[in-house]
Coordinates of C-alpha atoms in Angstrom, one line a residue:
M1 CA -0.1 0.2 0.1
R2 CA 0.9 3.8 -0.4
L3 CA 1.2 6.1 2.2
R4 CA -1.3 8.4 0.3
A5 CA -3.9 5.6 1.2
L6 CA -3.4 6.1 4.9
L7 CA -5.0 10.0 4.8
D8 CA -8.0 8.5 2.8
T9 CA -8.8 6.1 6.0
D10 CA -10.6 8.7 8.5
A11 CA -10.7 6.2 11.3
L12 CA -6.9 6.0 11.5
G13 CA -6.9 9.7 12.8
L14 CA -3.7 10.8 10.6
R15 CA -3.0 14.4 9.8
L16 CA -0.1 15.0 7.5
L17 CA 2.6 17.3 8.7
G18 CA 5.3 17.0 6.1
G19 CA 6.2 15.1 3.0
Q20 CA 3.4 16.0 0.7
D21 CA 5.5 14.9 -2.3
E22 CA 6.7 11.8 -0.8
L23 CA 3.3 10.3 -0.2
D24 CA 3.6 7.6 -3.2
R25 CA 6.1 5.7 -1.0
T26 CA 5.1 2.1 -0.5
V27 CA 4.5 0.9 3.1
R28 CA 5.6 -2.6 3.4
G29 CA 5.2 -3.2 7.3
V30 CA 4.9 -1.1 10.6
M31 CA 6.8 -0.9 13.7
T32 CA 5.8 0.5 17.3
T33 CA 8.7 2.1 19.3
D34 CA 9.6 4.4 21.7
L35 CA 13.5 3.5 21.7
R36 CA 16.0 5.8 21.2
D37 CA 17.6 3.6 18.2
P38 CA 15.1 1.4 16.7
S39 CA 17.2 0.7 13.5
R40 CA 18.2 -2.5 14.5
Y41 CA 14.2 -3.9 14.3
L42 CA 13.9 -2.1 10.9
S43 CA 14.2 -4.1 7.7
G44 CA 12.8 -1.1 5.3
G45 CA 9.8 0.1 4.0
E46 CA 8.2 0.7 7.8
L47 CA 5.4 3.1 8.7
V48 CA 7.0 4.1 12.3
L49 CA 4.5 4.6 14.9
T50 CA 6.0 6.4 18.6
G51 CA 4.8 7.9 21.4
L52 CA 7.8 10.1 21.7
A53 CA 8.8 8.5 25.2
W54 CA 12.2 8.6 23.6
R55 CA 12.5 12.4 23.4
R56 CA 14.1 14.4 26.5
D57 CA 14.7 17.4 24.3
A58 CA 14.8 19.3 21.3
A59 CA 18.4 17.7 20.5
D60 CA 17.1 14.1 20.4
S61 CA 14.8 14.6 17.1
E62 CA 17.6 14.9 14.5
P63 CA 19.4 11.8 15.3
F64 CA 16.2 9.8 15.8
V65 CA 15.0 10.8 12.4
R66 CA 18.4 10.2 10.9
L67 CA 18.5 6.7 12.1
L68 CA 15.1 6.0 10.6
V69 CA 16.1 7.5 6.9
Q70 CA 19.1 5.3 7.1
A71 CA 17.0 1.9 7.8
G72 CA 14.7 2.8 4.9
V73 CA 11.5 3.5 6.6
A74 CA 8.8 4.9 4.8
A75 CA 7.3 7.4 7.1
L76 CA 7.1 8.6 10.8
A77 CA 3.5 8.9 12.7
A78 CA 4.0 10.5 16.0
G79 CA 1.1 10.1 18.6
E80 CA -0.2 13.5 20.5
A81 CA -1.4 11.6 23.6
E82 CA 1.8 12.3 25.6
L83 CA 2.9 15.6 24.5
G84 CA 0.1 17.2 22.9
A85 CA 1.2 18.9 19.6
V86 CA 4.0 17.0 17.8
P87 CA 7.0 19.1 18.5
E88 CA 8.5 21.5 16.1
D89 CA 12.0 20.2 16.4
L90 CA 10.8 16.8 15.0
A91 CA 8.8 18.2 12.1
V92 CA 12.2 20.2 11.3
A93 CA 14.3 17.2 11.3
C94 CA 11.6 15.2 9.2
A95 CA 11.6 17.8 6.5
R96 CA 15.5 18.1 6.4
H97 CA 15.5 14.4 5.5
R98 CA 12.6 14.1 3.5
L99 CA 10.9 12.0 5.8
P100 CA 6.9 12.1 5.8
L101 CA 5.9 12.9 9.4
F102 CA 2.1 12.3 10.5
A103 CA 0.2 13.2 13.6
V104 CA -1.8 10.4 15.4
H105 CA -4.7 11.9 17.1
E106 CA -4.9 11.1 21.0
S107 CA -7.9 9.1 20.6
V108 CA -6.6 6.7 17.9
A109 CA -4.7 3.5 19.5
F110 CA -1.6 2.7 17.6
A111 CA -2.7 -1.0 17.5
T112 CA -5.6 0.4 15.0
I113 CA -2.9 1.6 12.8
T114 CA -0.9 -1.4 12.8
E115 CA -3.9 -3.8 12.2
H116 CA -5.0 -1.5 9.4
V117 CA -1.5 -1.8 7.6
V118 CA -1.1 -5.3 8.3
R119 CA -4.4 -6.2 6.7
Q120 CA -3.9 -3.9 3.8
V121 CA -0.2 -5.0 2.8
S122 CA -1.2 -8.7 3.4
G123 CA -4.0 -8.5 1.4
E124 CA -2.1 -7.2 -1.5
R125 CA 0.1 -10.1 -0.9
A126 CA -2.5 -12.9 -0.9
G127 CA -6.2 -13.0 -1.2
D128 CA -6.6 -15.7 1.4
L129 CA -4.6 -13.8 3.7
A130 CA -6.9 -11.0 3.3
A131 CA -9.8 -13.1 4.4
V132 CA -8.5 -14.5 7.2
V133 CA -6.9 -11.1 8.7
D134 CA -10.1 -9.1 7.9
R135 CA -12.1 -12.0 9.7
H136 CA -9.5 -12.3 12.8
R137 CA -9.5 -8.3 13.1
R138 CA -13.2 -8.2 13.6
M139 CA -13.0 -10.5 16.4
M140 CA -10.2 -9.4 18.1
T141 CA -11.1 -5.7 18.1
S142 CA -14.2 -6.6 20.3
G143 CA -11.7 -7.3 23.2
P144 CA -11.0 -10.6 25.0
A145 CA -14.5 -11.8 24.5
G146 CA -13.4 -11.9 20.8
G147 CA -11.4 -15.0 21.5
G148 CA -7.8 -13.7 20.8
P149 CA -5.0 -15.6 19.3
D150 CA -6.8 -19.1 19.3
V151 CA -9.5 -17.4 16.8
V152 CA -7.1 -16.7 14.2
L153 CA -5.8 -20.3 14.8
D154 CA -9.0 -21.8 14.4
L155 CA -8.9 -19.6 11.1
L156 CA -6.0 -21.3 9.9
G157 CA -7.6 -24.8 10.5
S158 CA -11.0 -24.0 9.3
D159 CA -9.8 -21.8 5.8
L160 CA -6.3 -23.4 5.2
D161 CA -6.3 -26.8 7.0
L162 CA -3.4 -25.6 9.1
R163 CA -3.0 -26.5 12.7
A164 CA -1.0 -24.1 14.6
W165 CA 0.0 -23.0 18.2
V166 CA 1.5 -20.1 19.9
L167 CA 4.2 -21.1 22.5
S168 CA 6.4 -18.9 24.9
P169 CA 9.9 -19.2 24.8
T170 CA 9.7 -21.5 28.0
G171 CA 7.3 -24.1 26.2
R172 CA 4.2 -22.9 27.6
L173 CA 1.0 -23.2 25.1
I174 CA -0.2 -19.5 25.2
A175 CA -3.0 -20.3 22.3
G176 CA -4.0 -23.3 20.3
P177 CA -7.0 -24.6 18.0
K178 CA -9.8 -25.7 19.7
A179 CA -11.8 -27.3 16.8
T180 CA -9.1 -29.5 15.4
G181 CA -8.3 -31.9 17.6
P182 CA -6.0 -32.6 20.9
A183 CA -4.0 -30.1 22.4
L184 CA 0.0 -30.2 21.8
P185 CA 1.4 -32.3 24.6
A186 CA 3.8 -30.3 27.0
E187 CA 6.6 -32.7 26.1
A188 CA 6.1 -31.3 22.4
C189 CA 6.0 -27.7 23.2
A190 CA 9.4 -27.8 25.5
K191 CA 11.0 -29.7 22.5
L192 CA 9.6 -27.2 20.1
A193 CA 10.5 -24.1 22.0
A194 CA 14.0 -25.4 22.6
E195 CA 14.7 -26.2 19.0
H196 CA 13.3 -22.7 17.8
L197 CA 15.6 -21.2 20.4
A198 CA 18.7 -23.0 19.0
A199 CA 17.7 -22.0 15.6
V200 CA 17.6 -18.5 16.1
R201 CA 21.1 -18.6 18.2
T202 CA 22.9 -20.3 15.7
G203 CA 21.3 -17.7 13.0
R204 CA 19.1 -19.8 10.9
R205 CA 16.3 -17.9 9.1
G206 CA 13.1 -19.1 9.7
P207 CA 10.9 -20.7 9.2
H208 CA 12.7 -23.1 11.2
R209 CA 11.7 -27.0 10.3
V210 CA 11.5 -29.3 13.2
I211 CA 10.6 -33.2 13.2
I212 CA 9.1 -34.7 16.6
G213 CA 8.2 -37.9 16.3
Q214 CA 6.7 -38.7 12.7
T215 CA 5.0 -35.3 12.8
T216 CA 6.9 -31.8 11.0
Y217 CA 6.8 -28.7 12.5
S218 CA 7.4 -25.3 11.2
L219 CA 8.7 -22.7 13.3
F220 CA 7.9 -19.0 13.0
P221 CA 8.9 -16.0 15.2
I222 CA 6.4 -13.7 16.8
R223 CA 8.3 -10.5 17.8
G224 CA 6.8 -7.6 19.7
G225 CA 6.8 -4.0 19.0
G226 CA 5.3 -4.4 15.2
R227 CA 8.8 -6.0 14.1
V228 CA 8.4 -8.2 11.1
P229 CA 11.0 -10.6 10.1
P230 CA 12.2 -10.0 6.6
A231 CA 11.0 -12.5 3.7
P232 CA 13.4 -15.5 3.7
Q233 CA 13.7 -14.6 -0.3
A234 CA 14.9 -11.2 0.2
P235 CA 18.0 -11.2 2.3
R236 CA 19.5 -7.6 2.8
T237 CA 22.8 -6.8 1.5
S238 CA 23.6 -3.4 2.6
P239 CA 25.4 -3.2 5.9
A240 CA 24.4 0.4 6.2
A241 CA 20.5 0.0 5.4
Q242 CA 20.5 -3.3 8.1
P243 CA 22.4 -2.7 11.2
A244 CA 23.3 -5.8 12.8
R245 CA 21.1 -7.1 15.7
D246 CA 22.2 -9.2 18.3
V247 CA 19.8 -11.8 18.9
R248 CA 20.4 -12.3 22.5
E249 CA 18.3 -9.0 23.3
S250 CA 15.2 -11.0 22.7
V251 CA 15.5 -14.5 22.1
L252 CA 14.5 -15.5 25.5
S253 CA 11.1 -13.3 25.3
D254 CA 9.9 -13.6 22.0
W255 CA 6.9 -16.1 21.3
L256 CA 6.7 -18.4 18.3
L257 CA 4.1 -20.0 15.9
A258 CA 4.5 -23.7 15.4
V259 CA 2.7 -25.0 12.3
E260 CA 2.1 -28.5 11.5
A261 CA 3.4 -28.5 8.3
D262 CA 6.7 -28.4 6.3
A263 CA 6.9 -24.9 4.9
G264 CA 9.9 -26.0 2.8
D265 CA 8.1 -26.0 0.0
W266 CA 5.5 -23.7 0.4
A267 CA 4.7 -20.7 -2.2
D268 CA 5.6 -17.1 -1.6
E269 CA 2.2 -16.4 -1.2
R270 CA 1.4 -18.8 1.7
L271 CA 4.8 -17.8 3.4
D272 CA 3.4 -14.3 3.3
L273 CA 0.1 -15.6 5.1
L274 CA 2.1 -16.9 8.0
Q275 CA 4.0 -13.8 8.5
G276 CA 0.8 -11.8 8.4
V277 CA -0.7 -13.9 11.2
T278 CA 2.5 -13.6 13.4
Q279 CA 1.9 -9.8 13.0
L280 CA -1.4 -10.0 14.3
I281 CA -0.6 -12.3 17.1
A282 CA 2.2 -9.8 17.8
V283 CA -0.6 -7.0 18.1
E284 CA -2.3 -9.1 20.8
R285 CA 1.3 -9.5 22.4
D286 CA 1.9 -5.7 22.4
R287 CA -1.4 -5.4 24.1
R288 CA -0.5 -7.8 26.8
D289 CA 2.5 -6.0 27.5
A290 CA 1.3 -2.7 27.8
A291 CA -1.1 -4.3 30.6
R292 CA 1.8 -5.5 32.5
T293 CA 2.9 -1.1 32.7
V294 CA 0.8 -0.9 36.0
R295 CA 2.1 -3.9 37.4
R296 CA 5.6 -3.3 36.5
R297 CA 5.3 0.3 38.2
L298 CA 3.7 -1.1 41.5
A299 CA 6.9 -3.6 41.8
Q300 CA 9.2 -0.9 41.0
E301 CA 7.8 1.5 43.8
V302 CA 7.5 -1.1 46.1
L303 CA 11.2 -2.4 45.5
E304 CA 12.3 1.3 45.9
L305 CA 10.8 1.6 49.3
V306 CA 12.0 -1.7 50.2
Q307 CA 15.8 -1.0 49.4
T308 CA 15.8 2.6 50.4
G309 CA 14.6 1.3 54.1
A310 CA 11.0 2.8 53.9
A311 CA 9.0 2.5 57.0
P312 CA 6.8 -0.6 57.0
A313 CA 3.7 1.4 57.4
E314 CA 4.5 3.3 54.1
I315 CA 5.5 -0.4 52.3
A316 CA 2.1 -1.9 53.5
A317 CA 0.1 1.0 52.4
R318 CA 1.8 0.3 48.6
L319 CA 1.0 -3.4 48.9
R320 CA -2.6 -2.4 49.7
V321 CA -2.5 -0.6 46.7
A322 CA -1.0 -3.7 44.8
A323 CA -3.1 -6.5 46.1
P324 CA -6.5 -5.5 44.2
V325 CA -4.5 -5.0 41.0
L326 CA -2.7 -8.3 41.3
L327 CA -5.4 -10.4 42.9
P328 CA -8.8 -8.7 42.1
G329 CA -11.7 -9.8 44.1
L330 CA -9.1 -11.1 47.0
G331 CA -11.3 -10.9 50.2
A332 CA -7.9 -11.2 52.6
A333 CA -4.6 -9.6 52.3
P334 CA -2.3 -12.1 50.4
H335 CA 1.1 -13.5 51.4
W336 CA 4.0 -12.2 49.3
Q337 CA 7.1 -13.9 47.6
V338 CA 10.0 -12.4 46.0
V339 CA 11.8 -14.0 43.3
V340 CA 14.9 -12.7 41.8
A341 CA 16.5 -14.0 38.4
R342 CA 19.7 -12.5 36.4
V343 CA 20.6 -13.4 32.8
E344 CA 24.5 -13.1 32.3
W345 CA 26.3 -13.3 28.7
D346 CA 29.8 -14.6 29.2
D347 CA 31.2 -11.5 27.2
G348 CA 29.0 -8.9 29.5
A349 CA 28.3 -6.8 26.3
L350 CA 24.5 -6.6 26.8
E351 CA 22.2 -4.7 29.1
A352 CA 20.3 -7.8 30.4
G353 CA 17.7 -6.2 32.7
P354 CA 14.8 -5.5 30.5
L355 CA 14.9 -8.9 28.8
T356 CA 15.6 -10.7 32.3
Q357 CA 12.0 -8.9 33.4
S358 CA 10.2 -10.2 30.4
L359 CA 11.7 -13.6 31.0
L360 CA 10.7 -13.6 34.6
E361 CA 7.2 -12.6 34.1
E362 CA 6.7 -15.6 31.5
I363 CA 8.7 -18.2 33.9
L364 CA 6.4 -17.5 37.0
V365 CA 3.2 -18.2 35.1
D366 CA 1.9 -21.8 35.8
P367 CA 3.5 -24.2 33.2
L368 CA 0.3 -25.8 33.0
A369 CA -2.1 -22.6 32.5
T370 CA -2.7 -21.8 28.8
G371 CA -3.4 -18.2 27.4
P372 CA -1.6 -15.1 28.2
E373 CA -4.3 -14.0 31.3
P374 CA -2.4 -15.7 33.9
S375 CA 0.8 -13.5 33.9
D376 CA -1.8 -10.7 35.0
R377 CA -0.7 -11.3 38.5
I378 CA 2.8 -11.1 38.0
A379 CA 4.3 -7.8 39.2
V380 CA 8.2 -7.8 38.0
A381 CA 10.8 -4.9 38.2
H382 CA 14.4 -4.6 37.5
T383 CA 17.5 -3.0 38.4
G384 CA 20.4 -3.1 36.5
D385 CA 20.7 -7.0 35.3
E386 CA 18.6 -7.9 37.9
A387 CA 14.8 -8.7 37.9
I388 CA 13.0 -8.9 40.7
A389 CA 9.3 -10.3 41.2
L390 CA 6.7 -9.4 43.7
V391 CA 4.4 -12.8 43.3
P392 CA 1.0 -12.4 45.5
L393 CA 0.0 -15.4 47.3
P394 CA -3.8 -15.9 48.9
A395 CA -3.6 -15.9 52.5
V396 CA -2.8 -18.8 54.4
S397 CA -5.5 -20.2 56.5
S398 CA -5.2 -21.3 60.1
E399 CA -5.7 -24.6 59.0
H400 CA -2.9 -24.8 57.0
D401 CA -0.7 -27.8 57.5
G402 CA 2.9 -26.2 56.7
S403 CA 3.1 -27.9 53.3
E404 CA 4.8 -25.6 50.6
T405 CA 2.9 -23.0 48.8
G406 CA 3.6 -20.4 46.2
V407 CA 6.4 -20.5 44.1
L408 CA 8.8 -23.5 44.5
A409 CA 12.3 -23.5 42.8
D410 CA 12.5 -26.8 41.9
A411 CA 9.2 -26.5 40.0
L412 CA 10.6 -23.4 38.1
L413 CA 13.7 -25.3 37.2
A414 CA 11.8 -28.2 36.1
A415 CA 9.4 -26.1 33.6
V416 CA 12.0 -24.2 32.4
R417 CA 15.4 -25.7 32.1
E418 CA 15.3 -27.8 28.6
P419 CA 14.0 -24.7 26.4
L420 CA 16.0 -22.0 27.8
S421 CA 19.1 -23.9 28.2
S422 CA 18.9 -23.8 24.3
G423 CA 18.3 -20.1 24.3
L424 CA 21.3 -19.6 26.4
D425 CA 23.3 -21.6 23.7
G426 CA 26.7 -21.9 25.4
D427 CA 27.6 -18.0 26.5
G428 CA 24.7 -17.3 28.9
R429 CA 23.2 -18.0 32.2
L430 CA 19.9 -17.8 33.9
T431 CA 20.0 -18.1 37.5
L432 CA 16.9 -17.9 40.1
G433 CA 16.4 -17.3 43.8
V434 CA 13.1 -17.7 45.5
S435 CA 12.1 -16.3 48.8
A436 CA 9.8 -17.9 51.5
A437 CA 6.4 -16.4 51.6
V438 CA 6.1 -13.4 53.9
H439 CA 2.7 -11.9 55.4
S440 CA 3.7 -8.4 56.3
A441 CA 5.8 -5.2 55.0
E442 CA 8.5 -5.7 57.7
G443 CA 9.2 -9.1 56.0
L444 CA 9.7 -8.0 52.4
R445 CA 13.4 -6.8 53.0
G446 CA 14.4 -10.0 54.4
A447 CA 12.5 -11.7 51.6
L448 CA 14.5 -9.8 49.1
E449 CA 17.7 -10.5 50.7
E450 CA 16.7 -14.0 51.2
A451 CA 16.0 -14.3 47.1
R452 CA 19.2 -12.7 46.3
H453 CA 21.2 -15.2 48.4
A454 CA 19.5 -18.0 46.8
R455 CA 20.2 -16.8 43.6
R456 CA 23.7 -16.4 44.5
V457 CA 23.5 -20.2 45.7
A458 CA 22.2 -20.8 42.0
A459 CA 24.9 -19.2 40.4
A460 CA 27.5 -21.4 42.3
R461 CA 26.2 -24.4 40.9
P462 CA 27.0 -26.0 37.1
G463 CA 24.3 -25.5 34.3
R464 CA 23.0 -22.9 32.2
V465 CA 19.9 -22.8 34.2
C466 CA 19.9 -23.0 37.7
A467 CA 17.4 -21.9 40.6
A468 CA 17.7 -22.2 44.7
G469 CA 15.0 -21.6 47.1
H470 CA 15.1 -20.5 50.5
Q471 CA 14.9 -23.8 51.8
E472 CA 18.8 -24.2 50.6
L473 CA 20.3 -21.0 52.5
A474 CA 22.5 -20.9 55.6
S475 CA 20.9 -19.7 58.7
H476 CA 22.7 -16.4 59.0
V477 CA 20.9 -14.7 56.1
L478 CA 17.5 -15.7 58.0
L479 CA 19.0 -14.2 61.0
L480 CA 20.6 -10.7 59.7
P481 CA 17.5 -8.8 60.5
F482 CA 17.4 -9.6 63.8
V483 CA 21.1 -8.6 64.6
P484 CA 21.3 -5.6 67.3
D485 CA 22.3 -2.2 65.7
D486 CA 25.4 -2.0 68.3
V487 CA 26.6 -5.5 67.1
R488 CA 25.8 -4.6 63.6
K489 CA 27.7 -1.5 63.8
A490 CA 30.5 -2.3 65.3
F491 CA 31.1 -5.4 63.3
T492 CA 30.9 -3.4 60.1
A493 CA 32.9 -0.7 61.6
R494 CA 36.0 -3.1 61.9
L495 CA 35.6 -4.5 58.6
L496 CA 34.7 -1.5 56.3
D497 CA 35.8 1.9 58.0
P498 CA 39.3 1.4 57.1
L499 CA 38.6 0.8 53.3
R500 CA 35.8 3.8 53.3
D501 CA 38.6 5.9 55.2
Y502 CA 41.1 5.1 52.3
D503 CA 38.3 5.8 49.6
Q504 CA 37.5 9.0 51.0
R505 CA 41.3 10.0 51.0
H506 CA 42.3 8.4 47.6
R507 CA 39.3 7.7 45.7
A508 CA 40.2 4.3 45.1
E509 CA 36.9 2.7 45.2
L510 CA 37.8 -0.2 47.4
I511 CA 34.2 -0.5 48.7
P512 CA 32.5 -1.0 45.2
T513 CA 35.4 -3.3 44.2
L514 CA 35.0 -5.5 47.2
E515 CA 31.0 -5.5 46.4
A516 CA 31.7 -6.4 42.7
F517 CA 34.3 -9.3 43.7
L518 CA 31.9 -10.9 46.1
D519 CA 29.2 -10.6 43.6
C520 CA 31.1 -12.3 41.2
D521 CA 31.8 -15.2 43.4
G522 CA 35.5 -14.3 43.6
S523 CA 35.8 -14.6 39.7
W524 CA 38.8 -12.3 38.7
T525 CA 37.9 -12.2 35.0
R526 CA 34.4 -11.5 35.6
C527 CA 34.8 -9.3 38.2
A528 CA 37.4 -7.1 36.1
A529 CA 34.9 -7.2 33.1
R530 CA 32.2 -5.8 35.1
L531 CA 34.2 -3.2 36.6
H532 CA 36.0 -2.3 33.5
L533 CA 39.5 -2.9 34.9
H534 CA 42.5 -4.8 33.9
V535 CA 42.9 -7.8 35.8
N536 CA 46.1 -6.8 37.4
T537 CA 44.3 -3.2 38.6
L538 CA 41.8 -5.7 40.3
R539 CA 44.5 -7.6 42.0
Y540 CA 45.9 -4.6 43.4
R541 CA 42.9 -3.3 44.6
V542 CA 41.9 -6.7 46.3
G543 CA 45.5 -6.8 47.9
R544 CA 45.0 -3.4 49.2
I545 CA 41.7 -4.5 50.8
E546 CA 43.7 -7.5 52.2
Q547 CA 46.1 -5.0 53.6
L548 CA 44.1 -2.8 55.3
T549 CA 42.0 -5.0 56.7
G550 CA 44.1 -7.8 57.7
R551 CA 41.9 -10.5 56.1
D552 CA 42.6 -12.9 53.2
L553 CA 39.9 -12.8 50.4
S554 CA 41.0 -16.2 49.3
R555 CA 39.6 -17.9 52.6
L556 CA 35.7 -18.5 52.8
E557 CA 35.7 -17.2 56.4
D558 CA 36.8 -13.9 55.4
K559 CA 34.8 -13.8 52.3
L560 CA 31.6 -14.4 54.5
D561 CA 32.6 -11.8 56.8
F562 CA 32.8 -9.2 54.3
F563 CA 29.6 -10.2 52.8
L564 CA 27.9 -9.9 56.2
A565 CA 29.3 -6.4 56.5
L566 CA 28.3 -5.3 53.4
R567 CA 24.7 -6.8 53.9
M568 CA 24.3 -5.1 57.4
S569 CA 26.0 -2.0 56.6

């Protein structure tokens, strides 16, 4: 379709701000983004939709527009819901680079524009896709009652005789056809997810062909944010037009579409059909992710209160706000658990916090649950490379027999180890720590430390995916909150005051070095990489720490004393 056609559709709420002479450009896809540099997700010809969250001041517009033009996009459409009128500096930058610019009225959702573009572009490629997309769009736009992704999968079965399922990267069945036979077995789901992640990590272009037993499946990636994988028959050759993308940034969070068929001999029209279907499912995925914003914000607020030592009454008030959002209709105040996760790559080149956040949200859904809705009770924040989940549990009754409830580390590990190990592919690790349930705001800080220490226990074990629960922790972690203040201060002063004084005089950063060294489990190479130091410089700093304190960081007892001192300080 051409840009000119977008202006002829009143329901899209588009107003042209610049680029009248460029309206004959062809639109080949659509992407929604608020990244400062979305170029790695662009393949050319897209209509880019943005809410302008990337713009902090006028100087940000020029580099943003330049990156879009270099990626070969067709046009930019900016929403008016956040800032009101589209900023003049953005209009000037678009005019300078001859990039058509539209304003999107605040009453129009980006999902509406995305669905329209997908429907039009796909309709031009294949007539059968147009029929499926149009029918599915009408059902989806009515909301959850319309059936969600399951509906389009039923249409694939009835119209095209294709059985298909939507799976999470952990192998959870999110959606499947309800009218064409039994559900896909859990073992097959896990195997398909593992094969898909392995194929993506090795750089194979989709769809990926997998045989389980006597059945052949073709696997298509479903990427959020309106990102569409390039067609297999049209590889890009210009490095400038297609910046290299590190697949590790999203491989553990993208959904996949598994089709019971061999797509290797399909015509281009049928391949286009399935790519269009993945775009529609991606819209549903984006809606679900948008709904997580409130829960993420609640988790972040509670985490900040806990980590800054806020009064228990203030934390309790925030939990009372969170409870009805996460457990609607619950009469009694819930118990809470804390789960901490970290994804680490051997080269340390990627910030893994957002990826870990999305992954932990998926991991904490009951593996036997289907559909996107069970994730609505998970609140996950991230800080640095660490993701922290606040998990609500129904209050335990007085007749409770003492058996384990809530999230169990062993169950998490069993559910996700096989597929995620394939996604980590020899150069990454996922470690998880699970706290015990607590029933008050006073217990949350201890639960957070408990989950973090459990994750450290998991990190000391071999394997790409490891988890540990509160049952495996040494008793000193549980006792830390009850150490008297005078004992705590005396203990930390003897160990840390010499380092603080030295840091103040020489700006030597011995305390941060000590924290990083312990956090890396005494690994010289990992710690040096994290601190961006040469290993010899790190050895010098550790030697200075030992000299000032009279301790030996190669001894377990001294490492433990420093660990306790840092935690109690």
